[in-house]
């Protein structure tokens, strides 16, 4: 019921809004169906070629030694009062130093920041988080628990639970999306924002609707709307898809990059081969369309955007457009030979660029 004195939208406008909403959801579910058909054909092809291997799924019972490497930091846990969830993170550097909070992407976990944990612990308390539903962090069973509002609140609550009121916030891929939104919603908590291979959320949502090529590259967003089938496809051939994401010529780290070792791959397989380990991560995507459209909010803190030009999932044109949403110092660096997995692909260059940005901003403040 409209509030007294409030003007009701005219019927024509209401009809237009309803038609746009219907068209939007028709697009979502139609593309979801297309992606499911393609996945089904791949499944049949795999069964036809190697029926014995297709359904092989090995649960790794023991973690590889790299996950307990003391040079990476200490494994810690924190329970959030409001949600009751327990979060796992790895922390390096002395308590009391400025906080650097690292948010991973999909399908990753805290270990994707191993090079940064070692690098920045000399001057920061570096915390690499397992996001809600990932790794050793609690995974609520219902997809409604993975809405963007919940994910944003997680970061705010974790920051406070760690005894800090502000941080340098760094995010990659889906963690980059969360980092942008935290910076928008809680600007007082983010002194500097660094995002790796993810544009401002408004740029992403507008660009994807206007550029079919990006729509195709983001097909997994639509595929993940289906229940259970995406998780099932990931497990085929003992997680062949997961391995290919990091190692194949199309999507993986290139020949000039810092390729994942066999032990690094085993670390990912250990985490995601556990029963139910993929449902939480994929649930992050299952609520995304209900959160659209995103508001056109601007970012007011100094921002660094790093981008691998060989990103198989994100078109580089979005990086430059992001500039218009940052109302402070904005630096964009595009690495021509780097992939989507930038902080793992080119760790030395990425670390150097981050140091330069942090020191630049410190000098700028003094002046």
Tab-separated table of C-alpha atoms in Angstrom:
chain	number	residue	atom	x	y	z
A	1	UNK	CA	0.000	0.000	0.000
A	2	UNK	CA	1.347	3.429	-0.934
A	3	UNK	CA	2.061	5.849	1.875
A	4	UNK	CA	-0.433	8.716	2.299
A	5	UNK	CA	0.567	11.565	0.034
A	6	UNK	CA	2.995	9.418	-1.984
A	7	UNK	CA	2.549	9.483	-5.735
A	8	UNK	CA	1.867	6.125	-7.349
A	9	UNK	CA	3.806	5.392	-10.532
A	10	UNK	CA	1.596	5.539	-13.632
A	11	UNK	CA	0.352	2.192	-15.017
A	12	UNK	CA	2.481	2.557	-18.153
A	13	UNK	CA	5.648	2.930	-16.090
A	14	UNK	CA	4.735	0.010	-13.833
A	15	UNK	CA	4.144	-2.085	-16.947
A	16	UNK	CA	7.518	-1.102	-18.375
A	17	UNK	CA	9.291	-2.017	-15.132
A	18	UNK	CA	7.503	-5.375	-15.035
A	19	UNK	CA	8.362	-6.041	-18.678
A	20	UNK	CA	12.034	-5.244	-18.098
A	21	UNK	CA	12.103	-7.519	-15.055
A	22	UNK	CA	10.483	-10.312	-17.053
A	23	UNK	CA	12.961	-9.845	-19.896
A	24	UNK	CA	15.876	-9.833	-17.464
A	25	UNK	CA	14.878	-13.100	-15.770
A	26	UNK	CA	14.060	-14.658	-19.144
A	27	UNK	CA	17.628	-13.855	-20.217
A	28	UNK	CA	19.079	-15.273	-16.989
A	29	UNK	CA	17.236	-18.581	-17.151
A	30	UNK	CA	17.535	-18.958	-20.921
A	31	UNK	CA	21.295	-18.550	-20.768
A	32	UNK	CA	21.355	-20.842	-17.735
A	33	UNK	CA	19.623	-23.482	-19.884
A	34	UNK	CA	22.103	-22.996	-22.723
A	35	UNK	CA	25.061	-23.411	-20.344
A	36	UNK	CA	23.459	-26.520	-18.833
A	37	UNK	CA	22.997	-28.061	-22.295
A	38	UNK	CA	26.641	-27.402	-23.177
A	39	UNK	CA	27.742	-28.940	-19.858
A	40	UNK	CA	25.499	-31.949	-20.493
A	41	UNK	CA	27.032	-32.502	-23.930
A	42	UNK	CA	30.523	-32.347	-22.424
A	43	UNK	CA	29.469	-34.893	-19.830
A	44	UNK	CA	28.171	-37.285	-22.507
A	45	UNK	CA	31.350	-36.805	-24.548
A	46	UNK	CA	33.490	-37.621	-21.509
A	47	UNK	CA	31.426	-40.723	-20.704
A	48	UNK	CA	31.715	-41.884	-24.299
A	49	UNK	CA	35.490	-41.458	-24.402
A	50	UNK	CA	36.533	-42.587	-20.922
A	51	UNK	CA	33.593	-43.985	-18.968
A	52	UNK	CA	35.800	-45.391	-16.216
A	53	UNK	CA	37.546	-42.084	-15.540
A	54	UNK	CA	34.600	-39.705	-15.822
A	55	UNK	CA	33.147	-40.290	-12.363
A	56	UNK	CA	36.446	-40.714	-10.511
A	57	UNK	CA	36.574	-38.446	-7.453
A	58	UNK	CA	39.426	-38.784	-4.967
A	59	UNK	CA	38.954	-37.090	-1.605
A	60	UNK	CA	42.338	-35.878	-0.372
A	61	UNK	CA	42.540	-36.844	3.287
A	62	UNK	CA	45.795	-35.141	4.242
A	63	UNK	CA	46.768	-31.562	3.435
A	64	UNK	CA	49.983	-31.014	1.474
A	65	UNK	CA	52.822	-29.561	3.504
A	66	UNK	CA	52.629	-26.186	1.744
A	67	UNK	CA	49.385	-25.414	3.589
A	68	UNK	CA	51.235	-25.590	6.899
A	69	UNK	CA	54.332	-23.699	5.781
A	70	UNK	CA	55.267	-21.522	8.798
A	71	UNK	CA	56.681	-18.818	6.512
A	72	UNK	CA	53.126	-18.068	5.382
A	73	UNK	CA	51.868	-17.279	8.858
A	74	UNK	CA	49.641	-18.753	11.541
A	75	UNK	CA	46.284	-20.469	11.091
A	76	UNK	CA	43.658	-18.678	13.171
A	77	UNK	CA	39.899	-18.649	13.684
A	78	UNK	CA	37.411	-15.990	14.702
A	79	UNK	CA	33.715	-16.397	15.477
A	80	UNK	CA	31.391	-13.566	14.526
A	81	UNK	CA	28.761	-12.735	17.140
A	82	UNK	CA	25.934	-11.623	14.861
A	83	UNK	CA	26.066	-14.476	12.330
A	84	UNK	CA	27.576	-17.091	14.658
A	85	UNK	CA	29.883	-18.207	11.849
A	86	UNK	CA	33.482	-19.227	12.458
A	87	UNK	CA	35.964	-17.841	9.936
A	88	UNK	CA	39.374	-19.278	9.180
A	89	UNK	CA	42.285	-17.069	8.198
A	90	UNK	CA	46.054	-17.122	7.980
A	91	UNK	CA	47.862	-14.175	9.560
A	92	UNK	CA	51.462	-13.018	9.120
A	93	UNK	CA	53.214	-10.034	10.648
A	94	UNK	CA	53.093	-8.623	14.149
A	95	UNK	CA	49.859	-7.748	15.887
A	96	UNK	CA	49.442	-4.014	16.198
A	97	UNK	CA	50.838	-3.231	12.770
A	98	UNK	CA	48.411	-1.740	10.210
A	99	UNK	CA	46.018	-4.359	8.890
A	100	UNK	CA	46.125	-5.609	5.300
A	101	UNK	CA	43.071	-7.772	4.609
A	102	UNK	CA	43.121	-10.111	1.583
A	103	UNK	CA	39.949	-11.468	-0.080
A	104	UNK	CA	40.333	-14.341	-2.546
A	105	UNK	CA	38.306	-15.183	-5.650
A	106	UNK	CA	36.705	-18.327	-7.090
A	107	UNK	CA	37.719	-21.142	-7.026
A	108	UNK	CA	40.429	-20.152	-4.572
A	109	UNK	CA	41.006	-19.829	-0.843
A	110	UNK	CA	43.488	-18.105	1.449
A	111	UNK	CA	46.451	-19.856	-0.196
A	112	UNK	CA	46.094	-17.779	-3.374
A	113	UNK	CA	47.711	-14.932	-1.382
A	114	UNK	CA	50.786	-16.931	-0.307
A	115	UNK	CA	53.198	-14.593	-2.136
A	116	UNK	CA	51.650	-11.518	-0.528
A	117	UNK	CA	51.615	-13.030	2.975
A	118	UNK	CA	55.382	-13.409	2.790
A	119	UNK	CA	55.973	-10.036	1.147
A	120	UNK	CA	53.996	-7.570	3.248
A	121	UNK	CA	54.347	-9.026	6.748
A	122	UNK	CA	57.380	-6.804	7.413
A	123	UNK	CA	55.186	-3.693	7.664
A	124	UNK	CA	51.636	-5.012	7.993
A	125	UNK	CA	49.531	-7.466	9.898
A	126	UNK	CA	48.530	-9.436	6.803
A	127	UNK	CA	45.346	-11.505	7.048
A	128	UNK	CA	44.312	-13.849	4.210
A	129	UNK	CA	40.726	-14.896	4.784
A	130	UNK	CA	38.716	-17.934	3.755
A	131	UNK	CA	35.450	-16.308	2.679
A	132	UNK	CA	32.070	-17.559	3.915
A	133	UNK	CA	31.556	-21.121	2.636
A	134	UNK	CA	35.200	-21.687	1.629
A	135	UNK	CA	37.815	-23.992	3.106
A	136	UNK	CA	37.753	-24.158	6.889
A	137	UNK	CA	35.306	-21.274	7.250
A	138	UNK	CA	31.736	-22.252	8.148
A	139	UNK	CA	29.372	-22.816	5.218
A	140	UNK	CA	25.681	-22.044	5.884
A	141	UNK	CA	23.480	-24.517	3.971
A	142	UNK	CA	21.011	-22.118	2.336
A	143	UNK	CA	21.868	-19.935	-0.647
A	144	UNK	CA	20.049	-16.978	0.944
A	145	UNK	CA	22.926	-16.834	3.447
A	146	UNK	CA	25.289	-15.800	0.636
A	147	UNK	CA	23.630	-12.576	-0.473
A	148	UNK	CA	25.941	-9.629	-1.019
A	149	UNK	CA	24.684	-7.897	2.139
A	150	UNK	CA	25.845	-10.898	4.203
A	151	UNK	CA	29.254	-11.004	2.514
A	152	UNK	CA	29.810	-7.279	3.039
A	153	UNK	CA	28.782	-7.541	6.697
A	154	UNK	CA	31.241	-10.442	7.138
A	155	UNK	CA	34.194	-8.201	6.283
A	156	UNK	CA	33.031	-5.405	8.594
A	157	UNK	CA	32.487	-7.860	11.466
A	158	UNK	CA	35.813	-9.619	10.938
A	159	UNK	CA	37.661	-6.308	10.915
A	160	UNK	CA	36.104	-5.378	14.255
A	161	UNK	CA	36.665	-8.850	15.714
A	162	UNK	CA	40.360	-8.578	14.861
A	163	UNK	CA	40.518	-5.363	16.892
A	164	UNK	CA	40.833	-2.939	13.964
A	165	UNK	CA	38.666	-0.115	12.682
A	166	UNK	CA	40.377	0.307	9.308
A	167	UNK	CA	42.575	-1.575	6.863
A	168	UNK	CA	44.220	-1.736	3.469
A	169	UNK	CA	41.711	-3.892	1.607
A	170	UNK	CA	42.798	-6.106	-1.301
A	171	UNK	CA	40.508	-8.336	-3.334
A	172	UNK	CA	40.847	-10.557	-6.382
A	173	UNK	CA	38.052	-11.710	-8.726
A	174	UNK	CA	34.906	-12.318	-6.599
A	175	UNK	CA	36.858	-11.055	-3.595
A	176	UNK	CA	37.406	-7.919	-5.671
A	177	UNK	CA	33.645	-7.506	-6.044
A	178	UNK	CA	33.268	-7.756	-2.265
A	179	UNK	CA	36.168	-5.338	-1.717
A	180	UNK	CA	34.548	-2.704	-3.965
A	181	UNK	CA	31.243	-3.027	-2.099
A	182	UNK	CA	32.861	-2.862	1.349
A	183	UNK	CA	34.706	0.295	0.251
A	184	UNK	CA	31.384	1.789	-0.903
A	185	UNK	CA	29.348	0.796	2.174
A	186	UNK	CA	32.010	1.380	4.852
A	187	UNK	CA	34.468	3.949	3.451
A	188	UNK	CA	35.689	4.845	6.934
A	189	UNK	CA	37.058	1.304	7.285
A	190	UNK	CA	39.143	1.265	4.100
A	191	UNK	CA	42.214	3.489	3.983
A	192	UNK	CA	43.331	2.201	0.577
A	193	UNK	CA	41.633	-0.112	-1.876
A	194	UNK	CA	43.492	-2.511	-4.159
A	195	UNK	CA	41.552	-4.700	-6.581
A	196	UNK	CA	42.940	-7.377	-8.891
A	197	UNK	CA	41.070	-8.278	-12.081
A	198	UNK	CA	37.602	-7.078	-11.207
A	199	UNK	CA	36.038	-3.760	-12.299
A	200	UNK	CA	33.751	-1.551	-10.272
A	201	UNK	CA	30.522	-3.595	-9.842
A	202	UNK	CA	28.414	-1.030	-11.732
A	203	UNK	CA	30.804	-1.208	-14.678
A	204	UNK	CA	30.571	-4.991	-14.695
A	205	UNK	CA	26.774	-5.195	-14.581
A	206	UNK	CA	26.305	-2.552	-17.302
A	207	UNK	CA	29.081	-3.829	-19.569
A	208	UNK	CA	27.944	-7.449	-19.511
A	209	UNK	CA	24.472	-6.502	-20.792
A	210	UNK	CA	25.886	-4.455	-23.684
A	211	UNK	CA	28.703	-6.736	-24.809
A	212	UNK	CA	27.802	-10.315	-25.819
A	213	UNK	CA	31.465	-11.324	-25.704
A	214	UNK	CA	31.611	-10.575	-21.969
A	215	UNK	CA	28.244	-12.258	-21.480
A	216	UNK	CA	29.753	-15.437	-22.936
A	217	UNK	CA	32.883	-15.158	-20.778
A	218	UNK	CA	30.664	-14.785	-17.709
A	219	UNK	CA	28.553	-17.809	-18.637
A	220	UNK	CA	29.481	-19.548	-15.394
A	221	UNK	CA	27.476	-16.915	-13.463
A	222	UNK	CA	24.388	-18.254	-15.231
A	223	UNK	CA	25.388	-21.913	-15.081
A	224	UNK	CA	25.844	-21.631	-11.307
A	225	UNK	CA	22.158	-20.736	-10.881
A	226	UNK	CA	21.332	-24.446	-11.224
A	227	UNK	CA	21.193	-26.612	-8.082
A	228	UNK	CA	23.844	-29.377	-7.578
A	229	UNK	CA	24.751	-29.809	-11.289
A	230	UNK	CA	27.653	-27.285	-11.297
A	231	UNK	CA	29.215	-28.997	-8.255
A	232	UNK	CA	28.822	-32.355	-9.975
A	233	UNK	CA	30.531	-31.121	-13.151
A	234	UNK	CA	33.501	-29.867	-11.128
A	235	UNK	CA	34.084	-33.333	-9.634
A	236	UNK	CA	34.265	-35.168	-12.980
A	237	UNK	CA	37.561	-36.780	-13.950
A	238	UNK	CA	38.895	-36.057	-10.468
A	239	UNK	CA	38.368	-32.298	-10.701
A	240	UNK	CA	39.750	-31.878	-14.200
A	241	UNK	CA	37.938	-28.532	-14.593
A	242	UNK	CA	39.590	-27.155	-11.466
A	243	UNK	CA	43.039	-28.195	-12.646
A	244	UNK	CA	42.432	-26.782	-16.127
A	245	UNK	CA	41.388	-23.385	-14.808
A	246	UNK	CA	44.901	-22.832	-13.457
A	247	UNK	CA	46.989	-24.775	-15.977
A	248	UNK	CA	45.330	-24.806	-19.409
A	249	UNK	CA	46.518	-22.617	-22.255
A	250	UNK	CA	43.105	-20.919	-22.508
A	251	UNK	CA	42.504	-19.907	-18.888
A	252	UNK	CA	45.628	-20.765	-16.902
A	253	UNK	CA	48.891	-19.078	-16.043
A	254	UNK	CA	51.038	-18.536	-19.153
A	255	UNK	CA	54.517	-19.740	-19.923
A	256	UNK	CA	56.062	-16.498	-18.687
A	257	UNK	CA	54.167	-16.636	-15.411
A	258	UNK	CA	54.913	-18.234	-12.059
A	259	UNK	CA	53.174	-21.534	-12.728
A	260	UNK	CA	51.557	-23.503	-9.949
A	261	UNK	CA	53.638	-26.416	-8.713
A	262	UNK	CA	52.222	-29.915	-8.345
A	263	UNK	CA	52.003	-29.252	-4.598
A	264	UNK	CA	50.086	-26.001	-5.206
A	265	UNK	CA	47.559	-27.903	-7.327
A	266	UNK	CA	47.250	-30.531	-4.595
A	267	UNK	CA	46.481	-27.769	-2.105
A	268	UNK	CA	43.491	-26.700	-4.207
A	269	UNK	CA	42.410	-30.305	-4.706
A	270	UNK	CA	42.669	-30.983	-0.982
A	271	UNK	CA	40.302	-28.103	-0.162
A	272	UNK	CA	37.742	-28.568	-2.926
A	273	UNK	CA	37.670	-32.384	-3.009
A	274	UNK	CA	36.092	-32.545	0.447
A	275	UNK	CA	32.390	-33.529	0.373
A	276	UNK	CA	30.225	-30.422	0.024
A	277	UNK	CA	33.214	-28.094	-0.337
A	278	UNK	CA	32.014	-26.580	-3.621
A	279	UNK	CA	28.445	-25.734	-2.621
A	280	UNK	CA	29.329	-22.758	-0.423
A	281	UNK	CA	31.583	-21.127	-3.035
A	282	UNK	CA	29.022	-21.607	-5.815
A	283	UNK	CA	26.246	-20.299	-3.553
A	284	UNK	CA	27.985	-16.917	-3.688
A	285	UNK	CA	26.840	-16.703	-7.312
A	286	UNK	CA	23.363	-18.163	-6.818
A	287	UNK	CA	22.001	-14.958	-5.280
A	288	UNK	CA	23.783	-12.398	-7.464
A	289	UNK	CA	20.926	-11.746	-9.887
A	290	UNK	CA	18.461	-11.031	-7.087
A	291	UNK	CA	20.805	-8.241	-5.921
A	292	UNK	CA	20.721	-6.391	-9.254
A	293	UNK	CA	20.682	-3.639	-10.310
A	294	UNK	CA	23.504	-2.312	-8.162
A	295	UNK	CA	23.430	1.354	-7.208
A	296	UNK	CA	25.906	3.703	-8.881
A	297	UNK	CA	27.999	4.373	-5.816
A	298	UNK	CA	31.405	6.002	-6.010
A	299	UNK	CA	34.599	5.084	-4.183
A	300	UNK	CA	36.246	7.884	-2.221
A	301	UNK	CA	39.564	6.376	-1.105
A	302	UNK	CA	42.830	5.996	-3.101
A	303	UNK	CA	42.427	3.000	-5.380
A	304	UNK	CA	44.778	0.733	-7.311
A	305	UNK	CA	43.385	-1.551	-10.008
A	306	UNK	CA	45.684	-4.279	-11.330
A	307	UNK	CA	44.705	-6.229	-14.430
A	308	UNK	CA	46.097	-9.183	-16.354
A	309	UNK	CA	45.415	-8.499	-20.025
A	310	UNK	CA	45.222	-12.229	-20.829
A	311	UNK	CA	42.275	-12.642	-18.457
A	312	UNK	CA	40.001	-15.259	-20.023
A	313	UNK	CA	36.997	-14.167	-17.952
A	314	UNK	CA	37.089	-10.366	-17.829
A	315	UNK	CA	37.527	-7.997	-20.784
A	316	UNK	CA	40.183	-5.377	-20.207
A	317	UNK	CA	37.991	-2.507	-21.464
A	318	UNK	CA	36.133	-2.590	-18.139
A	319	UNK	CA	39.290	-1.610	-16.290
A	320	UNK	CA	39.558	1.825	-17.880
A	321	UNK	CA	35.834	2.568	-17.476
A	322	UNK	CA	36.187	1.940	-13.733
A	323	UNK	CA	38.076	5.238	-13.444
A	324	UNK	CA	34.868	7.284	-13.512
A	325	UNK	CA	33.631	5.701	-10.258
A	326	UNK	CA	36.719	6.584	-8.184
A	327	UNK	CA	36.632	10.103	-6.737
A	328	UNK	CA	40.183	10.033	-5.429
A	329	UNK	CA	43.621	9.092	-6.687
A	330	UNK	CA	43.185	6.179	-9.114
A	331	UNK	CA	45.982	4.117	-10.604
A	332	UNK	CA	45.415	1.446	-13.237
A	333	UNK	CA	48.168	-0.948	-14.313
A	334	UNK	CA	47.579	-3.540	-17.031
A	335	UNK	CA	50.099	-6.375	-17.347
A	336	UNK	CA	50.176	-7.590	-20.938
A	337	UNK	CA	51.448	-11.122	-20.357
A	338	UNK	CA	49.450	-11.905	-17.222
A	339	UNK	CA	46.375	-14.078	-16.746
A	340	UNK	CA	43.288	-13.802	-14.546
A	341	UNK	CA	45.238	-15.296	-11.622
A	342	UNK	CA	47.416	-12.214	-11.467
A	343	UNK	CA	48.770	-12.252	-7.904
A	344	UNK	CA	49.881	-15.875	-8.403
A	345	UNK	CA	50.926	-15.439	-12.034
A	346	UNK	CA	53.199	-12.381	-11.593
A	347	UNK	CA	53.764	-12.138	-7.821
A	348	UNK	CA	56.987	-10.119	-7.920
A	349	UNK	CA	55.549	-7.461	-10.225
A	350	UNK	CA	52.252	-7.330	-8.341
A	351	UNK	CA	54.014	-6.957	-5.005
A	352	UNK	CA	56.213	-4.178	-6.375
A	353	UNK	CA	53.200	-2.303	-7.761
A	354	UNK	CA	51.384	-2.602	-4.437
A	355	UNK	CA	54.411	-1.325	-2.512
A	356	UNK	CA	54.738	1.630	-4.897
A	357	UNK	CA	51.078	2.529	-4.494
A	358	UNK	CA	51.160	2.255	-0.693
A	359	UNK	CA	54.300	4.377	-0.386
A	360	UNK	CA	52.992	6.923	-2.895
A	361	UNK	CA	49.860	7.410	-0.851
A	362	UNK	CA	51.824	7.716	2.395
A	363	UNK	CA	53.993	10.404	0.795
A	364	UNK	CA	50.942	12.153	-0.658
A	365	UNK	CA	49.354	12.354	2.827
A	366	UNK	CA	52.495	13.911	4.336
A	367	UNK	CA	52.559	16.577	1.646
